[in-house]
Short mmCIF file of C-alpha atoms and ligand atoms in Angstrom, two decimals:
data_model
loop_
_atom_site.label_atom_id
_atom_site.label_comp_id
_atom_site.label_asym_id
_atom_site.label_seq_id
_atom_site.Cartn_x
_atom_site.Cartn_y
_atom_site.Cartn_z
CA MET O 1 66.73 98.08 93.88
CA GLU O 2 66.74 96.21 97.38
CA ILE O 3 69.29 93.07 96.82
CA SER O 4 66.91 90.67 98.31
CA GLN O 5 64.38 91.77 95.81
CA VAL O 6 66.79 91.03 92.94
CA ILE O 7 67.65 87.62 94.44
CA SER O 8 63.88 86.60 94.35
CA LEU O 9 63.57 87.95 90.97
CA GLN O 10 66.01 85.94 89.98
CA LYS O 11 65.04 82.55 91.59
CA LYS O 12 61.55 83.41 89.65
CA PHE O 13 63.04 83.91 86.27
CA PHE O 14 65.32 80.90 86.44
CA LYS O 15 62.32 78.53 87.39
CA THR O 16 60.55 79.98 83.86
CA GLN O 17 63.33 77.48 82.35
CA GLN O 18 64.23 80.09 79.78
CA THR O 19 67.98 80.06 80.80
CA LYS O 20 68.19 76.61 79.64
CA ASN O 21 67.56 77.16 76.15
CA ILE O 22 70.91 77.29 74.14
CA GLU O 23 69.54 80.11 71.85
CA PHE O 24 68.64 82.43 74.85
CA ARG O 25 72.37 81.57 76.13
CA THR O 26 73.93 82.50 72.91
CA LEU O 27 71.94 85.74 72.41
CA GLN O 28 73.15 86.86 75.90
CA LEU O 29 76.67 86.12 75.28
CA GLU O 30 76.38 88.05 72.00
CA LYS O 31 74.90 91.06 73.59
CA LEU O 32 77.50 91.05 76.35
CA ARG O 33 80.42 90.78 73.63
CA ASP O 34 78.82 93.64 71.87
CA ILE O 35 78.38 95.93 74.84
CA ILE O 36 82.20 95.32 75.73
CA ILE O 37 83.37 96.07 72.30
CA ASN O 38 80.97 99.14 71.94
CA ASN O 39 82.30 100.30 75.26
CA GLU O 40 85.76 99.70 75.06
CA GLU O 41 86.98 103.39 75.58
CA LEU O 42 84.88 103.61 78.75
CA LEU O 43 86.40 100.57 80.07
CA PHE O 44 89.69 101.63 79.51
CA SER O 45 89.46 104.94 81.08
CA ALA O 46 87.81 103.40 84.37
CA ILE O 47 90.68 101.19 84.86
CA TYR O 48 93.25 103.98 84.17
CA LYS O 49 91.62 106.19 86.87
CA ASP O 50 91.38 103.17 89.49
CA PHE O 51 95.37 102.21 89.26
CA GLY O 52 96.76 103.64 86.11
CA LYS O 53 96.42 100.52 83.86
CA SER O 54 97.17 101.21 80.34
CA LYS O 55 95.16 100.61 77.31
CA PHE O 56 97.72 97.89 76.05
CA ASP O 57 97.68 95.98 79.43
CA THR O 58 93.92 96.26 79.72
CA PHE O 59 93.43 94.98 76.06
CA THR O 60 95.88 92.04 76.32
CA THR O 61 95.17 90.86 80.06
CA GLU O 62 91.22 91.73 80.38
CA ILE O 63 89.33 92.56 77.37
CA SER O 64 90.83 90.27 74.77
CA PHE O 65 90.94 87.56 77.59
CA ILE O 66 87.08 87.94 77.74
CA LEU O 67 86.17 88.47 74.43
CA ASN O 68 88.09 85.03 73.90
CA ASP O 69 86.01 83.32 76.43
CA ILE O 70 82.90 84.45 75.05
CA LYS O 71 84.03 83.12 71.56
CA TYR O 72 84.87 80.08 73.22
CA TYR O 73 81.73 79.38 74.51
CA LEU O 74 79.90 80.59 71.36
CA LYS O 75 81.74 77.94 69.53
CA ASN O 76 81.30 75.22 71.89
CA LEU O 77 78.15 75.81 73.80
CA LYS O 78 76.29 73.08 71.82
CA SER O 79 78.64 70.17 72.30
CA LEU O 80 79.31 71.41 75.92
CA SER O 81 75.42 71.14 76.80
CA LYS O 82 74.83 67.80 75.01
CA PRO O 83 73.76 65.01 77.06
CA LYS O 84 77.07 62.77 77.20
CA LYS O 85 76.60 59.20 76.73
CA VAL O 86 78.38 56.77 78.76
CA ARG O 87 78.97 53.11 78.89
CA THR O 88 76.17 50.95 81.17
CA ASN O 89 77.55 48.51 83.49
CA PHE O 90 76.67 44.81 83.24
CA THR O 91 73.97 44.75 86.39
CA ASN O 92 72.25 47.28 84.38
CA LEU O 93 72.16 45.42 81.25
CA PHE O 94 69.70 46.84 78.34
CA GLY O 95 69.91 50.17 79.95
CA LYS O 96 71.17 53.31 78.68
CA SER O 97 73.32 55.67 80.64
CA ARG O 98 73.94 59.72 80.07
CA ILE O 99 74.99 62.50 81.77
CA TYR O 100 73.34 66.15 81.53
CA SER O 101 74.69 69.11 82.30
CA GLU O 102 72.25 71.20 83.79
CA PRO O 103 72.38 74.87 85.11
CA LEU O 104 72.87 75.41 89.00
CA GLY O 105 70.58 77.96 88.87
CA ASN O 106 71.24 81.29 90.94
CA ILE O 107 75.07 82.14 91.07
CA LEU O 108 76.91 84.83 93.11
CA VAL O 109 80.19 85.83 91.52
CA ILE O 110 82.71 88.09 94.03
CA GLY O 111 85.38 89.36 91.99
CA ALA O 112 88.82 90.82 93.21
CA TRP O 113 90.20 94.21 92.11
CA ASN O 114 93.50 93.42 90.31
CA TYR O 115 92.06 92.28 87.30
CA PRO O 116 88.76 93.68 87.81
CA TYR O 117 87.09 92.88 84.30
CA GLN O 118 88.62 89.57 83.95
CA LEU O 119 88.05 88.27 87.26
CA SER O 120 84.46 89.72 87.37
CA LEU O 121 83.59 88.82 83.77
CA SER O 122 85.17 85.72 83.06
CA PRO O 123 83.13 83.65 85.47
CA ILE O 124 79.95 85.55 84.70
CA ILE O 125 80.59 84.57 81.01
CA ALA O 126 80.95 80.88 82.01
CA ALA O 127 77.80 80.93 84.32
CA ILE O 128 75.79 82.46 81.35
CA ALA O 129 77.01 79.78 79.00
CA ALA O 130 76.07 77.17 81.20
CA GLY O 131 72.59 78.51 81.85
CA ASN O 132 72.61 80.26 85.30
CA CYS O 133 71.18 83.44 86.72
CA CYS O 134 73.75 85.74 88.15
CA ILE O 135 74.69 88.56 90.55
CA LEU O 136 78.11 90.05 90.39
CA LYS O 137 79.51 91.70 93.27
CA PRO O 138 83.10 93.40 92.08
CA SER O 139 85.38 94.59 94.08
CA GLU O 140 85.07 98.19 95.78
CA ILE O 141 88.58 98.79 95.70
CA ALA O 142 88.63 99.47 92.02
CA GLU O 143 85.71 101.70 92.40
CA ASN O 144 85.57 102.95 88.67
CA THR O 145 85.66 99.66 87.15
CA MET O 146 83.05 98.62 89.46
CA HIS O 147 80.60 101.57 88.62
CA THR O 148 81.40 101.01 84.80
CA MET O 149 80.22 97.32 85.04
CA ALA O 150 77.43 98.18 86.96
CA LYS O 151 76.28 100.67 84.28
CA LEU O 152 76.83 98.69 81.32
CA ILE O 153 75.19 95.67 82.69
CA ASN O 154 72.39 96.79 84.83
CA GLU O 155 71.50 99.14 81.97
CA ASN O 156 71.54 96.46 79.36
CA PHE O 157 70.10 93.24 81.19
CA PRO O 158 66.95 92.62 83.31
CA PRO O 159 67.62 92.36 87.18
CA ASP O 160 65.90 89.03 87.04
CA TYR O 161 68.74 87.33 84.96
CA LEU O 162 71.91 89.44 85.24
CA TYR O 163 72.52 92.15 88.11
CA VAL O 164 75.88 93.89 89.22
CA TYR O 165 75.61 94.88 92.91
CA GLU O 166 77.86 97.43 94.15
CA GLY O 167 79.20 97.58 97.51
CA GLY O 168 82.11 96.66 100.00
CA ILE O 169 82.51 94.35 103.28
CA GLU O 170 79.01 95.48 104.57
CA GLU O 171 77.21 94.94 101.26
CA THR O 172 78.91 91.54 100.72
CA THR O 173 78.29 90.31 104.26
CA GLN O 174 74.56 90.91 103.65
CA LEU O 175 74.69 89.30 100.66
CA LEU O 176 76.21 86.09 101.75
CA ILE O 177 73.44 85.57 104.19
CA HIS O 178 71.32 84.54 101.37
CA LYS O 179 71.00 81.29 99.70
CA PHE O 180 72.61 80.74 96.41
CA ASP O 181 72.92 77.54 94.28
CA LYS O 182 76.89 78.64 93.97
CA ILE O 183 79.21 81.16 94.93
CA PHE O 184 82.35 81.71 92.99
CA PHE O 185 84.74 84.04 95.03
CA THR O 186 88.17 85.26 93.97
CA GLY O 187 90.05 87.22 96.30
CA SER O 188 92.65 86.74 99.56
CA SER O 189 92.65 83.35 101.80
CA HIS O 190 91.58 85.24 104.55
CA VAL O 191 88.14 86.47 102.84
CA GLY O 192 87.97 82.96 101.34
CA LYS O 193 87.41 81.45 104.54
CA ILE O 194 84.62 83.93 105.62
CA VAL O 195 82.96 83.49 102.20
CA TYR O 196 83.23 79.52 102.66
CA LYS O 197 82.05 79.70 106.36
CA ALA O 198 78.80 81.94 105.19
CA ALA O 199 77.97 79.50 102.35
CA ALA O 200 78.32 76.66 104.70
CA GLU O 201 75.26 77.59 106.54
CA ASN O 202 73.10 77.25 103.28
CA LEU O 203 75.22 74.32 101.93
CA THR O 204 76.21 76.17 99.04
CA PRO O 205 78.88 75.08 96.79
CA VAL O 206 81.79 77.22 96.46
CA THR O 207 84.76 77.65 94.22
CA LEU O 208 87.38 79.72 95.77
CA GLU O 209 89.98 81.31 93.64
CA LEU O 210 92.58 82.55 96.05
CA GLY O 211 96.40 83.68 96.45
CA GLY O 212 99.62 82.71 97.78
CA LYS O 213 103.40 82.74 97.42
CA SER O 214 104.19 81.43 94.12
CA PRO O 215 107.93 80.09 93.78
CA THR O 216 110.05 80.28 90.61
CA ILE O 217 113.15 78.09 90.40
CA ILE O 218 116.24 78.75 88.19
CA THR O 219 118.53 76.07 88.09
CA GLN O 220 121.99 75.96 86.23
CA HIS O 221 120.26 74.13 83.34
CA ALA O 222 117.95 77.05 82.45
CA ASN O 223 118.32 79.37 79.59
CA LEU O 224 119.32 82.66 81.75
CA GLU O 225 118.37 85.05 78.94
CA VAL O 226 114.86 83.61 78.46
CA ALA O 227 114.29 82.93 82.12
CA ALA O 228 115.26 86.65 82.94
CA ARG O 229 113.06 88.42 80.46
CA ARG O 230 110.03 86.27 81.00
CA ILE O 231 110.38 86.44 84.64
CA VAL O 232 110.70 90.36 84.64
CA TRP O 233 107.71 90.53 82.02
CA GLY O 234 105.36 88.41 84.40
CA LYS O 235 106.58 89.80 87.91
CA TYR O 236 106.43 93.65 86.90
CA LEU O 237 102.89 93.07 84.79
CA ASN O 238 100.16 95.00 86.73
CA ALA O 239 103.09 96.25 88.94
CA GLY O 240 103.37 92.63 90.43
CA GLN O 241 99.65 92.92 91.53
CA THR O 242 98.81 89.61 89.74
CA CYS O 243 97.62 86.48 91.79
CA VAL O 244 100.12 84.21 89.59
CA ALA O 245 102.90 86.35 89.65
CA PRO O 246 106.51 84.96 90.66
CA ASP O 247 106.29 85.87 94.29
CA TYR O 248 109.80 84.77 94.96
CA LEU O 249 113.03 83.50 93.12
CA LEU O 250 115.01 80.52 94.06
CA VAL O 251 118.22 80.64 92.12
CA GLU O 252 120.91 78.15 91.90
CA GLU O 253 124.05 79.60 93.67
CA SER O 254 126.57 78.81 90.77
CA VAL O 255 124.27 80.95 88.31
CA GLN O 256 123.07 83.60 90.59
CA GLU O 257 125.39 86.45 89.80
CA LYS O 258 124.86 86.06 85.92
CA PHE O 259 121.14 85.52 86.06
CA LEU O 260 120.74 88.62 88.29
CA GLU O 261 122.79 90.83 85.78
CA ILE O 262 120.60 89.75 83.01
CA LEU O 263 117.57 90.27 85.00
CA VAL O 264 118.62 93.75 85.71
CA LYS O 265 119.35 94.41 82.18
CA TYR O 266 115.81 93.69 81.31
CA ILE O 267 114.20 95.62 83.99
CA LYS O 268 116.02 98.75 82.66
CA GLU O 269 115.30 97.98 79.17
CA PHE O 270 111.59 97.70 79.93
CA ASP O 271 111.81 101.05 81.19
CA TYR O 272 109.40 100.94 84.18
CA GLN O 273 109.08 104.55 84.96
CA ALA O 274 107.01 106.78 87.27
CA ASN O 275 105.74 108.69 84.43
CA SER O 276 105.60 105.62 81.92
CA GLU O 277 102.10 105.17 80.70
CA HIS O 278 102.79 101.32 80.63
CA TYR O 279 103.81 100.89 84.15
CA THR O 280 100.83 100.15 86.29
CA LYS O 281 100.32 101.99 89.82
CA ILE O 282 99.63 100.56 93.28
CA ILE O 283 96.15 100.23 93.97
CA ASN O 284 95.98 102.37 97.00
CA HIS O 285 97.86 103.81 100.00
CA LYS O 286 97.34 100.91 102.37
CA ASN O 287 98.76 98.45 99.94
CA PHE O 288 101.78 101.14 99.28
CA LEU O 289 102.55 101.28 102.62
CA ARG O 290 102.34 97.93 103.13
CA LEU O 291 104.98 97.07 100.31
CA THR O 292 107.20 100.00 100.84
CA THR O 293 107.83 98.65 104.55
CA LEU O 294 108.75 95.46 103.03
CA ILE O 295 111.99 96.78 101.25
CA ASP O 296 115.19 95.92 103.21
CA LYS O 297 117.70 98.65 101.57
CA ASN O 298 120.37 96.34 103.18
CA LYS O 299 119.40 93.73 100.61
CA LEU O 300 118.54 95.86 97.64
CA ILE O 301 120.32 95.11 94.25
CA PHE O 302 117.80 97.07 92.23
CA GLY O 303 115.20 99.74 92.54
CA GLY O 304 114.05 100.43 95.85
CA ASN O 305 112.57 103.95 94.99
CA TYR O 306 109.03 104.98 95.45
CA ASP O 307 106.80 108.19 95.34
CA GLU O 308 103.65 108.09 97.67
CA GLU O 309 101.76 110.63 95.82
CA GLN O 310 101.88 108.79 92.42
CA LEU O 311 101.54 105.38 94.28
CA TYR O 312 104.51 104.54 92.14
CA ILE O 313 106.95 101.57 93.34
CA GLN O 314 110.01 101.03 91.12
CA PRO O 315 110.61 97.26 90.23
CA THR O 316 112.74 96.18 93.08
CA VAL O 317 115.26 93.41 93.50
CA LEU O 318 116.10 92.11 96.90
CA SER O 319 118.78 89.28 97.02
CA ASN O 320 120.35 87.37 100.10
CA ILE O 321 117.09 86.71 101.42
CA ASN O 322 116.00 84.16 104.01
CA TRP O 323 113.15 81.87 104.24
CA ASN O 324 112.24 83.44 107.52
CA ASP O 325 112.50 87.23 106.46
CA GLU O 326 109.63 89.34 106.75
CA ILE O 327 109.05 89.44 102.99
CA MET O 328 108.66 85.59 102.70
CA LYS O 329 105.87 85.57 105.30
CA GLU O 330 102.64 86.77 103.15
CA GLU O 331 101.89 87.01 99.55
CA ILE O 332 103.73 90.20 98.13
CA PHE O 333 101.29 91.17 95.61
CA GLY O 334 103.52 94.04 94.50
CA PRO O 335 106.79 94.72 92.37
CA LEU O 336 109.08 93.53 94.92
CA LEU O 337 111.31 90.55 93.93
CA PRO O 338 113.05 88.71 96.80
CA VAL O 339 115.65 86.13 95.41
CA ILE O 340 116.80 83.20 97.74
CA SER O 341 119.85 81.22 96.33
CA PHE O 342 120.22 77.48 97.09
CA ALA O 343 123.13 74.78 96.51
CA ASN O 344 120.77 71.65 96.09
CA PHE O 345 117.68 71.42 93.83
CA ASN O 346 116.06 68.64 95.88
CA THR O 347 116.39 70.75 99.23
CA THR O 348 115.00 73.56 97.69
CA LEU O 349 111.88 71.43 96.44
CA ASP O 350 111.65 70.41 100.26
CA ASN O 351 111.86 74.19 101.17
CA ILE O 352 108.59 74.82 99.01
CA LEU O 353 106.80 71.57 100.56
CA ASP O 354 107.05 73.26 103.92
CA LYS O 355 105.00 75.99 102.56
CA ASP O 356 101.39 76.23 101.83
CA LYS O 357 100.58 74.80 98.25
CA PRO O 358 100.92 77.76 95.85
CA LEU O 359 98.53 79.00 93.28
CA ALA O 360 101.45 78.73 90.53
CA ALA O 361 104.82 77.77 90.45
CA TYR O 362 107.52 77.79 87.55
CA LEU O 363 110.94 76.04 86.86
CA PHE O 364 113.09 77.36 84.62
CA SER O 365 115.47 74.51 83.43
CA ASP O 366 116.29 72.11 80.50
CA ASN O 367 117.11 69.26 82.63
CA GLN O 368 114.56 66.18 82.41
CA ASP O 369 115.20 64.82 85.91
CA GLU O 370 114.95 68.40 87.31
CA LYS O 371 111.53 68.94 85.23
CA GLU O 372 110.28 65.61 86.89
CA SER O 373 111.36 66.00 90.49
CA PHE O 374 109.53 69.51 90.16
CA LEU O 375 106.25 68.06 88.65
CA ASP O 376 106.25 64.85 91.11
CA LYS O 377 107.21 66.75 94.33
CA ILE O 378 105.37 70.04 94.16
CA SER O 379 101.71 70.36 94.26
CA PHE O 380 100.60 73.64 93.13
CA GLY O 381 97.43 75.05 91.32
CA GLY O 382 98.92 75.45 87.78
CA GLY O 383 101.98 76.82 86.40
CA CYS O 384 104.85 76.44 83.54
CA ILE O 385 108.12 74.79 82.88
CA ASN O 386 110.36 77.83 81.25
CA ASP O 387 107.34 80.51 81.35
CA VAL O 388 105.56 82.37 83.80
CA VAL O 389 101.83 83.57 84.12
CA MET O 390 100.99 82.12 80.61
CA HIS O 391 99.46 78.92 81.38
CA LEU O 392 96.09 81.09 82.37
CA GLY O 393 95.85 82.21 78.68
CA ASN O 394 95.16 78.57 77.67
CA GLU O 395 91.39 77.66 77.84
CA ASN O 396 92.38 74.06 77.70
CA LEU O 397 93.81 74.15 81.12
CA PRO O 398 91.66 74.46 83.93
CA PHE O 399 92.57 77.63 86.29
CA GLY O 400 92.49 77.17 90.05
CA GLY O 401 94.24 76.77 93.22
CA VAL O 402 94.94 73.90 95.70
CA GLY O 403 94.85 73.92 99.57
CA ASN O 404 95.24 77.38 100.61
CA SER O 405 95.50 78.71 97.21
CA GLY O 406 91.84 77.67 96.69
CA MET O 407 89.31 74.94 95.51
CA GLY O 408 87.78 74.37 92.28
CA SER O 409 88.72 75.78 88.72
CA TYR O 410 87.36 77.61 85.64
CA HIS O 411 88.24 78.49 82.05
CA GLY O 412 86.91 76.89 79.11
CA LYS O 413 85.06 73.42 79.57
CA PHE O 414 86.09 73.71 83.13
CA GLY O 415 84.24 76.84 83.79
CA PHE O 416 81.18 75.51 81.99
CA GLU O 417 81.47 72.35 84.57
CA THR O 418 81.96 74.60 87.43
CA PHE O 419 78.46 76.34 87.04
CA SER O 420 76.69 73.17 85.98
CA HIS O 421 75.49 70.04 87.62
CA GLN O 422 76.41 66.74 86.37
CA LYS O 423 73.00 64.66 86.41
CA SER O 424 73.29 61.01 85.71
CA VAL O 425 70.51 59.50 84.59
CA LEU O 426 69.98 55.82 83.62
CA GLU O 427 67.42 54.65 81.33
CA LYS O 428 66.20 50.95 81.52
CA ALA O 429 64.38 49.03 79.03
CA THR O 430 61.23 47.27 80.30
CA TRP O 431 62.40 44.10 79.35
CA GLY O 432 64.86 41.51 80.06
CA GLU O 433 64.50 41.59 83.93
CA PRO O 434 66.65 39.11 85.69
CA LYS O 435 64.76 37.45 88.19
CA ILE O 436 67.75 36.83 90.50
CA LYS O 437 67.50 40.47 91.49
CA TYR O 438 64.45 39.98 93.69
CA PRO O 439 63.27 38.23 96.64
CA PRO O 440 62.87 35.82 97.87
CA TYR O 441 66.45 35.12 97.87
CA SER O 442 68.30 31.70 98.40
CA GLU O 443 71.77 30.11 98.90
CA LYS O 444 71.29 29.27 94.95
CA LYS O 445 70.82 32.79 94.16
CA PHE O 446 73.60 33.70 96.39
CA ASN O 447 75.87 31.26 94.61
CA TRP O 448 74.89 32.44 91.10
CA ILE O 449 75.56 36.41 92.12
CA ARG O 450 78.61 35.23 93.77
CA LYS O 451 79.68 34.06 90.19
CA LEU O 452 78.51 36.86 88.25
CA PHE O 453 80.40 39.34 90.29
P1 NAD C 1 89.86 90.53 98.95
O1 NAD C 1 89.93 89.26 99.61
O2 NAD C 1 90.41 91.80 100.13
O3 NAD C 1 88.55 90.84 98.16
C1 NAD C 1 87.92 90.39 97.38
C2 NAD C 1 86.41 90.26 97.45
O4 NAD C 1 85.85 90.06 98.78
C3 NAD C 1 86.25 91.79 97.32
O5 NAD C 1 84.91 91.80 96.32
C4 NAD C 1 85.80 92.55 98.49
O6 NAD C 1 84.53 93.29 98.69
C5 NAD C 1 85.05 91.26 99.25
N1 NAD C 1 85.64 91.44 100.62
C6 NAD C 1 86.52 91.99 101.33
N2 NAD C 1 86.31 91.64 102.73
C7 NAD C 1 85.36 91.07 102.91
C8 NAD C 1 84.69 90.44 104.03
N3 NAD C 1 85.05 90.90 105.41
N4 NAD C 1 83.71 89.90 104.06
C9 NAD C 1 82.83 89.76 102.75
N5 NAD C 1 83.45 90.22 101.53
C10 NAD C 1 84.56 90.87 101.87
O7 NAD C 1 91.01 90.35 97.72
P2 NAD C 1 91.61 91.53 96.66
O8 NAD C 1 92.43 92.48 97.62
O9 NAD C 1 90.40 92.05 96.03
O10 NAD C 1 92.68 90.64 96.09
C11 NAD C 1 93.79 90.30 96.53
C12 NAD C 1 93.89 88.86 96.72
O11 NAD C 1 93.02 87.72 95.81
C13 NAD C 1 95.45 88.17 96.58
O12 NAD C 1 95.59 87.30 97.68
C14 NAD C 1 95.45 87.45 95.26
O13 NAD C 1 96.34 86.54 95.01
C15 NAD C 1 93.99 86.72 95.33
N6 NAD C 1 93.59 86.82 93.79
C16 NAD C 1 93.49 85.54 93.25
C17 NAD C 1 92.91 85.22 92.03
C18 NAD C 1 92.92 84.02 91.34
O14 NAD C 1 92.45 83.78 90.57
N7 NAD C 1 92.96 82.64 92.17
C19 NAD C 1 92.95 86.38 91.14
C20 NAD C 1 93.25 87.56 91.60
C21 NAD C 1 93.66 87.76 92.85
#
């Protein structure tokens, strides 16, 4: 079906008001949940074909995540949608003030490939919960997952309500010409700018979930065992192709040797072999080549091996890195971990401040002053103290970037708000009208007004 036809069908359907009904939204969420549960094997095999992602990782980082989102909205839909009473100010005495959450209307979600189900369906679930009609354009880079989502959704939902449009740059460019009520984009900062510009033509609001280099600091006050184990897990999950993965480490000089020893111990223990069904492949040759050229053999302390045919890159750690090395210029988005050592905690915070605001930042330390300085000084989308990545699993925390790492947020109630308009309404009584409000005005009225304010 022509995409312009789908868009006009969705605009027409939204105007019928059916999506505003809570019962309707509940049924759609339940239907999507059942489709996912009943087709789990299909979802597992598509993502395995795309980049060798295991069942275990797909379930823990994608399917369970989506099912949890649906569960959250099914439980909270009524309270999220209910008009909220707020206090009325003195000048509106004898009135009632309420905020109504209303759906924005026709939504476009553009997904990224690295967590193809979660990053496409999680915003769709929030948009459905908020009562919108949606078009999803998943990433063509993970083509099997894109086909699978298109098949499952387009065969089970009418196109005038929910539709998956398959395509790459050309199709997305065409799509962006149309007017939507909201565009929700996940991807690189480079493409984020293209989307933002296109949206501006139609004054369409956008949420941009972008990337960047997320720093991880390990100080002398850190529990080194815990830090190393959690960092290895978070960095090599999805072979480092995670937007909130620790991009680089900043390790205090006095503990560096000991810390790196433990880090390598855990990489070996977690057994990320080329033939392991639990270690993900690099998505394509373009990214494989980009990553392998970043491996400086002179700075290797672990790994550095790769296999082009299998698109395998061994978890790699590089030390003695400087801020102006090639690997520090762009987001790595792969299993390479550069380590910079530091002597002074505050100077290292200043170094982070010189860079773009990151999507995530992590601190491993049990020292209260260090925790406070880190939180006070560094602006970042979201992050953790004494852990990595896990903050995005808490639906009570908004997930999104700041500055170059994005704008807007979602998850839980924040996702609902992202796809809603907060309509403010003041309802006045038809009695109790102060004459002072109306002309003709006088010096006496002016003095009264002054006193009142
Ligand atoms: P990408 O920007 O290349 O692609 C994202 C989407 O944009 C895809 O659907 C693609 O088809 C479309 N696209 C690509 N080029 C386009 C163009 N010229 N015009 C219009 N549309 C275009 O990103 P990616 O490679 O899929 O994902 C990797 C990036 O996304 C990394 O920077 C990563 O950090 C970021 N990311 C961010 C989050 C987050 O939640 N903040 C999550 C995952 C990935």
